């Protein structure tokens, strides 16, 4: 085969590989949450999944989008953030609906023998974003409260970014905060597993996909010479994923005595 003919074949192949890698970066991050979403929807139980994972990813990707305005990076990474924000809002919506539905069922059973006056006294007050009660932060009864919180955070950080966009120190710090926050993605789940002394209810497929996806993402950062913050925090994220996998092994082979949730009511609000 002549060199010209070989080049004619290699160029489209390289372009195809480049498109495939870009597509994997855009949509690969949301794939791990598909099995978890399906498990929650099927079982109508969200106890095994920490919605603080959603909080971490929402904050990280909002900051990453703001970082893009100060220092343009590759478009696939920008689109990945947009897709991830939409995915996390969908996860939050499902988890909130499932949790509130289960709580309502408990109330109906508890209040079945009570009259309307007793029910009115026993019913806990509704919580909202404006309560500023740390015990109920990110544990609201309506999905709209989460949306309001996300919009408020976006508005405040967006305004601050607009004011300081000319400062390279601020922009670089913003980029570091974005990827460092994302690197802490697995920490809420890690803590939740430690708190429960179990990984029951957590999708192991999700964590395996986290690990493989974060490994691919870190390699992508390094090969494409992304801002150094991305590569460093990508490695940190892989280490956290491995720690969760170690929990899966330890708690399955060496079962721990579960923590009593009745003794620590606040622990049930880890979602």
PDB file of C-alpha atoms in Angstrom:
ATOM      1  CA  UNK A   1       0.000   0.000   0.000  1.00  0.00           C
ATOM      2  CA  UNK A   2       1.331   3.429  -0.957  1.00  0.00           C
ATOM      3  CA  UNK A   3       2.091   5.934   1.842  1.00  0.00           C
ATOM      4  CA  UNK A   4      -0.633   8.232   0.538  1.00  0.00           C
ATOM      5  CA  UNK A   5      -3.198   5.449   0.752  1.00  0.00           C
ATOM      6  CA  UNK A   6      -2.111   4.551   4.283  1.00  0.00           C
ATOM      7  CA  UNK A   7      -2.405   8.157   5.373  1.00  0.00           C
ATOM      8  CA  UNK A   8      -5.881   8.317   3.841  1.00  0.00           C
ATOM      9  CA  UNK A   9      -6.861   5.431   6.129  1.00  0.00           C
ATOM     10  CA  UNK A  10      -5.106   6.590   9.294  1.00  0.00           C
ATOM     11  CA  UNK A  11      -6.447  10.151   9.371  1.00  0.00           C
ATOM     12  CA  UNK A  12     -10.131   9.124   9.571  1.00  0.00           C
ATOM     13  CA  UNK A  13      -9.236   6.455  12.152  1.00  0.00           C
ATOM     14  CA  UNK A  14      -7.459   9.004  14.326  1.00  0.00           C
ATOM     15  CA  UNK A  15     -10.413  11.367  13.969  1.00  0.00           C
ATOM     16  CA  UNK A  16     -12.787   8.555  14.937  1.00  0.00           C
ATOM     17  CA  UNK A  17     -10.730   7.697  18.020  1.00  0.00           C
ATOM     18  CA  UNK A  18     -10.634  11.387  18.962  1.00  0.00           C
ATOM     19  CA  UNK A  19     -14.426  11.658  18.651  1.00  0.00           C
ATOM     20  CA  UNK A  20     -14.859   8.463  20.655  1.00  0.00           C
ATOM     21  CA  UNK A  21     -12.634   9.746  23.456  1.00  0.00           C
ATOM     22  CA  UNK A  22     -14.476  13.067  23.493  1.00  0.00           C
ATOM     23  CA  UNK A  23     -17.848  11.277  23.603  1.00  0.00           C
ATOM     24  CA  UNK A  24     -16.626   9.076  26.441  1.00  0.00           C
ATOM     25  CA  UNK A  25     -15.591  12.180  28.385  1.00  0.00           C
ATOM     26  CA  UNK A  26     -18.955  13.890  27.840  1.00  0.00           C
ATOM     27  CA  UNK A  27     -21.251  10.968  28.648  1.00  0.00           C
ATOM     28  CA  UNK A  28     -18.963   8.527  30.479  1.00  0.00           C
ATOM     29  CA  UNK A  29     -19.288  10.378  33.767  1.00  0.00           C
ATOM     30  CA  UNK A  30     -23.044   9.795  34.003  1.00  0.00           C
ATOM     31  CA  UNK A  31     -22.939   6.062  33.166  1.00  0.00           C
ATOM     32  CA  UNK A  32     -22.056   4.948  36.742  1.00  0.00           C
ATOM     33  CA  UNK A  33     -25.283   6.473  38.048  1.00  0.00           C
ATOM     34  CA  UNK A  34     -27.557   4.531  35.703  1.00  0.00           C
ATOM     35  CA  UNK A  35     -27.451   1.270  37.750  1.00  0.00           C
ATOM     36  CA  UNK A  36     -27.840   3.231  41.010  1.00  0.00           C
ATOM     37  CA  UNK A  37     -30.799   5.163  39.573  1.00  0.00           C
ATOM     38  CA  UNK A  38     -32.437   1.926  38.409  1.00  0.00           C
ATOM     39  CA  UNK A  39     -31.825   0.220  41.778  1.00  0.00           C
ATOM     40  CA  UNK A  40     -33.416   3.111  43.691  1.00  0.00           C
ATOM     41  CA  UNK A  41     -36.369   3.218  41.337  1.00  0.00           C
ATOM     42  CA  UNK A  42     -36.845  -0.557  41.504  1.00  0.00           C
ATOM     43  CA  UNK A  43     -36.520  -0.941  45.280  1.00  0.00           C
ATOM     44  CA  UNK A  44     -38.007   2.467  46.203  1.00  0.00           C
ATOM     45  CA  UNK A  45     -35.208   2.735  48.743  1.00  0.00           C
ATOM     46  CA  UNK A  46     -32.543   5.450  48.591  1.00  0.00           C
ATOM     47  CA  UNK A  47     -30.879   4.710  51.945  1.00  0.00           C
ATOM     48  CA  UNK A  48     -27.756   3.200  50.393  1.00  0.00           C
ATOM     49  CA  UNK A  49     -26.971   6.240  48.249  1.00  0.00           C
ATOM     50  CA  UNK A  50     -25.704   9.487  49.766  1.00  0.00           C
ATOM     51  CA  UNK A  51     -27.210  12.503  48.025  1.00  0.00           C
ATOM     52  CA  UNK A  52     -24.225  14.471  49.266  1.00  0.00           C
ATOM     53  CA  UNK A  53     -22.570  12.853  46.242  1.00  0.00           C
ATOM     54  CA  UNK A  54     -24.980  14.952  44.158  1.00  0.00           C
ATOM     55  CA  UNK A  55     -24.054  18.048  46.174  1.00  0.00           C
ATOM     56  CA  UNK A  56     -20.334  17.493  45.582  1.00  0.00           C
ATOM     57  CA  UNK A  57     -20.789  16.992  41.843  1.00  0.00           C
ATOM     58  CA  UNK A  58     -23.129  19.947  41.457  1.00  0.00           C
ATOM     59  CA  UNK A  59     -20.691  22.286  43.217  1.00  0.00           C
ATOM     60  CA  UNK A  60     -17.688  20.878  41.321  1.00  0.00           C
ATOM     61  CA  UNK A  61     -19.261  21.164  37.884  1.00  0.00           C
ATOM     62  CA  UNK A  62     -20.724  24.632  38.470  1.00  0.00           C
ATOM     63  CA  UNK A  63     -17.252  25.826  39.509  1.00  0.00           C
ATOM     64  CA  UNK A  64     -15.716  24.079  36.505  1.00  0.00           C
ATOM     65  CA  UNK A  65     -18.073  25.892  34.113  1.00  0.00           C
ATOM     66  CA  UNK A  66     -17.170  29.201  35.766  1.00  0.00           C
ATOM     67  CA  UNK A  67     -13.470  28.276  35.456  1.00  0.00           C
ATOM     68  CA  UNK A  68     -14.002  27.850  31.706  1.00  0.00           C
ATOM     69  CA  UNK A  69     -14.896  31.559  31.390  1.00  0.00           C
ATOM     70  CA  UNK A  70     -11.509  32.469  32.854  1.00  0.00           C
ATOM     71  CA  UNK A  71      -9.435  29.811  31.111  1.00  0.00           C
ATOM     72  CA  UNK A  72     -10.926  28.004  28.140  1.00  0.00           C
ATOM     73  CA  UNK A  73     -10.254  24.277  28.224  1.00  0.00           C
ATOM     74  CA  UNK A  74     -11.469  21.523  25.908  1.00  0.00           C
ATOM     75  CA  UNK A  75     -15.151  21.662  24.943  1.00  0.00           C
ATOM     76  CA  UNK A  76     -15.830  17.992  25.911  1.00  0.00           C
ATOM     77  CA  UNK A  77     -14.945  18.828  29.529  1.00  0.00           C
ATOM     78  CA  UNK A  78     -17.370  21.750  29.447  1.00  0.00           C
ATOM     79  CA  UNK A  79     -20.190  19.638  28.003  1.00  0.00           C
ATOM     80  CA  UNK A  80     -19.405  16.918  30.546  1.00  0.00           C
ATOM     81  CA  UNK A  81     -20.124  19.408  33.337  1.00  0.00           C
ATOM     82  CA  UNK A  82     -23.442  20.436  31.795  1.00  0.00           C
ATOM     83  CA  UNK A  83     -24.575  16.819  31.339  1.00  0.00           C
ATOM     84  CA  UNK A  84     -23.449  15.931  34.872  1.00  0.00           C
ATOM     85  CA  UNK A  85     -25.442  18.792  36.435  1.00  0.00           C
ATOM     86  CA  UNK A  86     -28.592  17.594  34.656  1.00  0.00           C
ATOM     87  CA  UNK A  87     -27.927  14.003  35.788  1.00  0.00           C
ATOM     88  CA  UNK A  88     -27.397  14.987  39.423  1.00  0.00           C
ATOM     89  CA  UNK A  89     -30.629  16.961  39.460  1.00  0.00           C
ATOM     90  CA  UNK A  90     -32.461  13.880  38.148  1.00  0.00           C
ATOM     91  CA  UNK A  91     -30.845  11.735  40.867  1.00  0.00           C
ATOM     92  CA  UNK A  92     -31.851  14.270  43.526  1.00  0.00           C
ATOM     93  CA  UNK A  93     -35.417  14.366  42.230  1.00  0.00           C
ATOM     94  CA  UNK A  94     -35.751  10.577  42.415  1.00  0.00           C
ATOM     95  CA  UNK A  95     -34.112  10.261  45.861  1.00  0.00           C
ATOM     96  CA  UNK A  96     -36.273  13.050  47.301  1.00  0.00           C
ATOM     97  CA  UNK A  97     -39.480  11.552  45.925  1.00  0.00           C
ATOM     98  CA  UNK A  98     -38.593   8.085  47.246  1.00  0.00           C
ATOM     99  CA  UNK A  99     -37.532   9.313  50.694  1.00  0.00           C
ATOM    100  CA  UNK A 100     -40.547  11.599  51.145  1.00  0.00           C
ATOM    101  CA  UNK A 101     -42.873   8.852  49.932  1.00  0.00           C
ATOM    102  CA  UNK A 102     -41.450   6.427  52.498  1.00  0.00           C
ATOM    103  CA  UNK A 103     -41.697   9.004  55.277  1.00  0.00           C
ATOM    104  CA  UNK A 104     -45.293   9.748  54.375  1.00  0.00           C
ATOM    105  CA  UNK A 105     -46.122   6.070  54.526  1.00  0.00           C
ATOM    106  CA  UNK A 106     -44.663   5.879  58.038  1.00  0.00           C
ATOM    107  CA  UNK A 107     -46.687   8.907  59.107  1.00  0.00           C
ATOM    108  CA  UNK A 108     -49.883   7.386  57.825  1.00  0.00           C
ATOM    109  CA  UNK A 109     -49.238   4.219  59.795  1.00  0.00           C
ATOM    110  CA  UNK A 110     -48.302   6.158  62.932  1.00  0.00           C
ATOM    111  CA  UNK A 111     -51.267   8.500  62.726  1.00  0.00           C
ATOM    112  CA  UNK A 112     -53.869   5.921  61.739  1.00  0.00           C
ATOM    113  CA  UNK A 113     -55.239   5.769  65.285  1.00  0.00           C
ATOM    114  CA  UNK A 114     -54.786   9.471  66.066  1.00  0.00           C
ATOM    115  CA  UNK A 115     -57.422  12.123  65.628  1.00  0.00           C
ATOM    116  CA  UNK A 116     -56.844  15.168  63.458  1.00  0.00           C
ATOM    117  CA  UNK A 117     -55.743  17.296  66.420  1.00  0.00           C
ATOM    118  CA  UNK A 118     -53.086  14.787  67.536  1.00  0.00           C
ATOM    119  CA  UNK A 119     -51.901  14.381  63.966  1.00  0.00           C
ATOM    120  CA  UNK A 120     -51.512  18.112  63.637  1.00  0.00           C
ATOM    121  CA  UNK A 121     -49.380  18.265  66.810  1.00  0.00           C
ATOM    122  CA  UNK A 122     -47.207  15.252  65.945  1.00  0.00           C
ATOM    123  CA  UNK A 123     -46.556  16.202  62.335  1.00  0.00           C
ATOM    124  CA  UNK A 124     -43.046  17.671  62.048  1.00  0.00           C
ATOM    125  CA  UNK A 125     -42.731  21.154  60.558  1.00  0.00           C
ATOM    126  CA  UNK A 126     -41.883  21.404  56.893  1.00  0.00           C
ATOM    127  CA  UNK A 127     -38.288  22.291  56.209  1.00  0.00           C
ATOM    128  CA  UNK A 128     -37.039  24.517  53.441  1.00  0.00           C
ATOM    129  CA  UNK A 129     -33.807  26.054  52.229  1.00  0.00           C
ATOM    130  CA  UNK A 130     -34.549  29.204  54.216  1.00  0.00           C
ATOM    131  CA  UNK A 131     -34.556  27.375  57.576  1.00  0.00           C
ATOM    132  CA  UNK A 132     -30.740  27.473  57.699  1.00  0.00           C
ATOM    133  CA  UNK A 133     -30.842  24.478  60.045  1.00  0.00           C
ATOM    134  CA  UNK A 134     -27.632  22.521  59.485  1.00  0.00           C
ATOM    135  CA  UNK A 135     -29.337  19.346  60.706  1.00  0.00           C
ATOM    136  CA  UNK A 136     -31.676  19.560  57.723  1.00  0.00           C
ATOM    137  CA  UNK A 137     -29.271  20.987  55.184  1.00  0.00           C
ATOM    138  CA  UNK A 138     -29.552  19.040  51.915  1.00  0.00           C
ATOM    139  CA  UNK A 139     -32.343  16.984  53.463  1.00  0.00           C
ATOM    140  CA  UNK A 140     -35.367  18.957  52.353  1.00  0.00           C
ATOM    141  CA  UNK A 141     -38.767  17.528  51.558  1.00  0.00           C
ATOM    142  CA  UNK A 142     -39.196  19.167  48.167  1.00  0.00           C
ATOM    143  CA  UNK A 143     -37.042  18.962  45.041  1.00  0.00           C
ATOM    144  CA  UNK A 144     -37.655  22.662  44.386  1.00  0.00           C
ATOM    145  CA  UNK A 145     -35.697  23.493  47.562  1.00  0.00           C
ATOM    146  CA  UNK A 146     -32.626  21.811  46.057  1.00  0.00           C
ATOM    147  CA  UNK A 147     -33.102  23.700  42.793  1.00  0.00           C
ATOM    148  CA  UNK A 148     -33.355  27.013  44.681  1.00  0.00           C
ATOM    149  CA  UNK A 149     -30.169  26.213  46.608  1.00  0.00           C
ATOM    150  CA  UNK A 150     -28.279  25.331  43.402  1.00  0.00           C
ATOM    151  CA  UNK A 151     -29.482  28.481  41.636  1.00  0.00           C
ATOM    152  CA  UNK A 152     -28.483  30.638  44.627  1.00  0.00           C
ATOM    153  CA  UNK A 153     -25.003  29.093  44.725  1.00  0.00           C
ATOM    154  CA  UNK A 154     -24.629  29.552  40.956  1.00  0.00           C
ATOM    155  CA  UNK A 155     -25.743  33.183  41.146  1.00  0.00           C
ATOM    156  CA  UNK A 156     -23.406  34.099  44.016  1.00  0.00           C
ATOM    157  CA  UNK A 157     -20.331  32.312  42.642  1.00  0.00           C
ATOM    158  CA  UNK A 158     -21.090  33.582  39.133  1.00  0.00           C
ATOM    159  CA  UNK A 159     -21.204  37.182  40.341  1.00  0.00           C
ATOM    160  CA  UNK A 160     -17.938  36.784  42.289  1.00  0.00           C
ATOM    161  CA  UNK A 161     -16.293  35.205  39.236  1.00  0.00           C
ATOM    162  CA  UNK A 162     -17.468  38.090  37.035  1.00  0.00           C
ATOM    163  CA  UNK A 163     -15.869  40.590  39.422  1.00  0.00           C
ATOM    164  CA  UNK A 164     -12.545  38.725  39.661  1.00  0.00           C
ATOM    165  CA  UNK A 165     -12.299  37.276  36.156  1.00  0.00           C
ATOM    166  CA  UNK A 166      -9.241  39.409  35.317  1.00  0.00           C
ATOM    167  CA  UNK A 167      -7.262  37.943  38.228  1.00  0.00           C
ATOM    168  CA  UNK A 168      -5.219  34.939  37.115  1.00  0.00           C
ATOM    169  CA  UNK A 169      -4.722  33.888  40.759  1.00  0.00           C
ATOM    170  CA  UNK A 170      -8.487  33.807  41.302  1.00  0.00           C
ATOM    171  CA  UNK A 171      -9.099  31.879  38.067  1.00  0.00           C
ATOM    172  CA  UNK A 172      -6.445  29.262  38.860  1.00  0.00           C
ATOM    173  CA  UNK A 173      -7.775  28.920  42.418  1.00  0.00           C
ATOM    174  CA  UNK A 174     -11.291  28.511  41.036  1.00  0.00           C
ATOM    175  CA  UNK A 175     -10.078  25.735  38.737  1.00  0.00           C
ATOM    176  CA  UNK A 176      -8.344  23.985  41.623  1.00  0.00           C
ATOM    177  CA  UNK A 177     -11.469  24.209  43.814  1.00  0.00           C
ATOM    178  CA  UNK A 178     -13.576  22.779  40.978  1.00  0.00           C
ATOM    179  CA  UNK A 179     -11.475  19.678  40.410  1.00  0.00           C
ATOM    180  CA  UNK A 180     -10.565  19.221  44.090  1.00  0.00           C
ATOM    181  CA  UNK A 181     -14.260  19.235  45.011  1.00  0.00           C
ATOM    182  CA  UNK A 182     -14.897  16.612  42.343  1.00  0.00           C
ATOM    183  CA  UNK A 183     -11.953  14.598  43.658  1.00  0.00           C
ATOM    184  CA  UNK A 184     -13.816  14.447  46.981  1.00  0.00           C
ATOM    185  CA  UNK A 185     -16.794  12.871  45.203  1.00  0.00           C
ATOM    186  CA  UNK A 186     -16.466   9.491  46.866  1.00  0.00           C
ATOM    187  CA  UNK A 187     -15.871  10.855  50.375  1.00  0.00           C
ATOM    188  CA  UNK A 188     -19.607  11.160  51.303  1.00  0.00           C
ATOM    189  CA  UNK A 189     -20.164   7.569  50.182  1.00  0.00           C
ATOM    190  CA  UNK A 190     -16.979   6.487  51.971  1.00  0.00           C
ATOM    191  CA  UNK A 191     -18.214   8.105  55.187  1.00  0.00           C
ATOM    192  CA  UNK A 192     -21.714   6.701  54.724  1.00  0.00           C
ATOM    193  CA  UNK A 193     -20.323   3.180  54.387  1.00  0.00           C
ATOM    194  CA  UNK A 194     -18.153   3.664  57.486  1.00  0.00           C
ATOM    195  CA  UNK A 195     -21.131   5.047  59.397  1.00  0.00           C
ATOM    196  CA  UNK A 196     -23.333   2.086  58.464  1.00  0.00           C
ATOM    197  CA  UNK A 197     -20.458  -0.413  58.797  1.00  0.00           C
ATOM    198  CA  UNK A 198     -21.822  -1.819  55.549  1.00  0.00           C
ATOM    199  CA  UNK A 199     -21.992  -1.191  51.802  1.00  0.00           C
ATOM    200  CA  UNK A 200     -25.486  -2.650  51.534  1.00  0.00           C
ATOM    201  CA  UNK A 201     -27.744  -0.566  49.293  1.00  0.00           C
ATOM    202  CA  UNK A 202     -24.782   0.960  47.457  1.00  0.00           C
ATOM    203  CA  UNK A 203     -24.406  -0.056  43.824  1.00  0.00           C
ATOM    204  CA  UNK A 204     -21.031  -1.782  43.506  1.00  0.00           C
ATOM    205  CA  UNK A 205     -21.370  -1.427  39.738  1.00  0.00           C
ATOM    206  CA  UNK A 206     -21.505   2.319  40.263  1.00  0.00           C
ATOM    207  CA  UNK A 207     -18.210   2.323  42.196  1.00  0.00           C
ATOM    208  CA  UNK A 208     -16.504   0.051  39.658  1.00  0.00           C
ATOM    209  CA  UNK A 209     -17.611   2.415  36.918  1.00  0.00           C
ATOM    210  CA  UNK A 210     -16.394   5.344  39.031  1.00  0.00           C
ATOM    211  CA  UNK A 211     -12.959   3.745  39.241  1.00  0.00           C
ATOM    212  CA  UNK A 212     -12.658   2.850  35.573  1.00  0.00           C
ATOM    213  CA  UNK A 213     -14.104   6.212  34.500  1.00  0.00           C
ATOM    214  CA  UNK A 214     -11.845   8.223  36.804  1.00  0.00           C
ATOM    215  CA  UNK A 215      -8.808   6.264  35.596  1.00  0.00           C
ATOM    216  CA  UNK A 216      -9.721   6.939  31.969  1.00  0.00           C
ATOM    217  CA  UNK A 217     -10.430  10.582  32.767  1.00  0.00           C
ATOM    218  CA  UNK A 218      -7.078  11.067  34.522  1.00  0.00           C
ATOM    219  CA  UNK A 219      -5.190   9.506  31.608  1.00  0.00           C
ATOM    220  CA  UNK A 220      -7.180  11.749  29.241  1.00  0.00           C
ATOM    221  CA  UNK A 221      -6.182  14.813  31.277  1.00  0.00           C
ATOM    222  CA  UNK A 222      -2.501  13.876  31.184  1.00  0.00           C
ATOM    223  CA  UNK A 223      -2.383  12.981  27.482  1.00  0.00           C
ATOM    224  CA  UNK A 224      -4.276  16.107  26.414  1.00  0.00           C
ATOM    225  CA  UNK A 225      -2.223  18.374  28.683  1.00  0.00           C
ATOM    226  CA  UNK A 226      -5.260  19.671  30.566  1.00  0.00           C
ATOM    227  CA  UNK A 227      -4.634  22.245  33.339  1.00  0.00           C
ATOM    228  CA  UNK A 228      -2.416  20.624  35.993  1.00  0.00           C
ATOM    229  CA  UNK A 229      -5.216  20.842  38.596  1.00  0.00           C
ATOM    230  CA  UNK A 230      -7.218  18.300  36.587  1.00  0.00           C
ATOM    231  CA  UNK A 231      -4.464  15.653  36.555  1.00  0.00           C
ATOM    232  CA  UNK A 232      -3.537  15.936  40.247  1.00  0.00           C
ATOM    233  CA  UNK A 233      -7.107  15.794  41.499  1.00  0.00           C
ATOM    234  CA  UNK A 234      -7.936  13.019  39.045  1.00  0.00           C
ATOM    235  CA  UNK A 235      -5.311  10.835  40.729  1.00  0.00           C
ATOM    236  CA  UNK A 236      -6.736  11.709  44.153  1.00  0.00           C
ATOM    237  CA  UNK A 237     -10.202  10.702  42.943  1.00  0.00           C
ATOM    238  CA  UNK A 238      -8.910   7.292  41.836  1.00  0.00           C
ATOM    239  CA  UNK A 239      -7.425   6.711  45.307  1.00  0.00           C
ATOM    240  CA  UNK A 240     -10.788   7.498  46.959  1.00  0.00           C
ATOM    241  CA  UNK A 241     -12.529   5.041  44.597  1.00  0.00           C
ATOM    242  CA  UNK A 242     -10.053   2.333  45.549  1.00  0.00           C
ATOM    243  CA  UNK A 243     -10.723   3.042  49.252  1.00  0.00           C
ATOM    244  CA  UNK A 244     -14.462   2.449  48.694  1.00  0.00           C
ATOM    245  CA  UNK A 245     -13.719  -0.819  46.898  1.00  0.00           C
ATOM    246  CA  UNK A 246     -11.621  -1.847  49.910  1.00  0.00           C
ATOM    247  CA  UNK A 247     -14.667  -1.152  52.110  1.00  0.00           C
ATOM    248  CA  UNK A 248     -16.738  -3.449  49.884  1.00  0.00           C
ATOM    249  CA  UNK A 249     -14.178  -6.227  50.417  1.00  0.00           C
ATOM    250  CA  UNK A 250     -13.771  -5.677  54.169  1.00  0.00           C
ATOM    251  CA  UNK A 251     -17.482  -5.373  55.008  1.00  0.00           C
ATOM    252  CA  UNK A 252     -18.408  -8.385  52.882  1.00  0.00           C
ATOM    253  CA  UNK A 253     -15.668 -10.667  54.247  1.00  0.00           C
ATOM    254  CA  UNK A 254     -15.541  -9.248  57.781  1.00  0.00           C
ATOM    255  CA  UNK A 255     -19.082  -8.038  58.642  1.00  0.00           C
ATOM    256  CA  UNK A 256     -19.153  -5.227  61.173  1.00  0.00           C
ATOM    257  CA  UNK A 257     -21.709  -4.584  63.879  1.00  0.00           C
ATOM    258  CA  UNK A 258     -24.115  -2.015  62.399  1.00  0.00           C
ATOM    259  CA  UNK A 259     -24.463   1.372  64.058  1.00  0.00           C
ATOM    260  CA  UNK A 260     -27.825   1.857  65.751  1.00  0.00           C
ATOM    261  CA  UNK A 261     -29.674   4.638  63.919  1.00  0.00           C
ATOM    262  CA  UNK A 262     -32.129   4.995  66.765  1.00  0.00           C
ATOM    263  CA  UNK A 263     -29.319   6.042  69.079  1.00  0.00           C
ATOM    264  CA  UNK A 264     -28.064   8.574  66.541  1.00  0.00           C
ATOM    265  CA  UNK A 265     -31.040  10.122  64.766  1.00  0.00           C
ATOM    266  CA  UNK A 266     -28.872  12.571  62.865  1.00  0.00           C
ATOM    267  CA  UNK A 267     -27.171   9.686  61.046  1.00  0.00           C
ATOM    268  CA  UNK A 268     -30.350   8.958  59.144  1.00  0.00           C
ATOM    269  CA  UNK A 269     -30.027  12.380  57.567  1.00  0.00           C
ATOM    270  CA  UNK A 270     -26.807  11.534  55.739  1.00  0.00           C
ATOM    271  CA  UNK A 271     -28.806  11.444  52.527  1.00  0.00           C
TER     272      UNK A 271
END
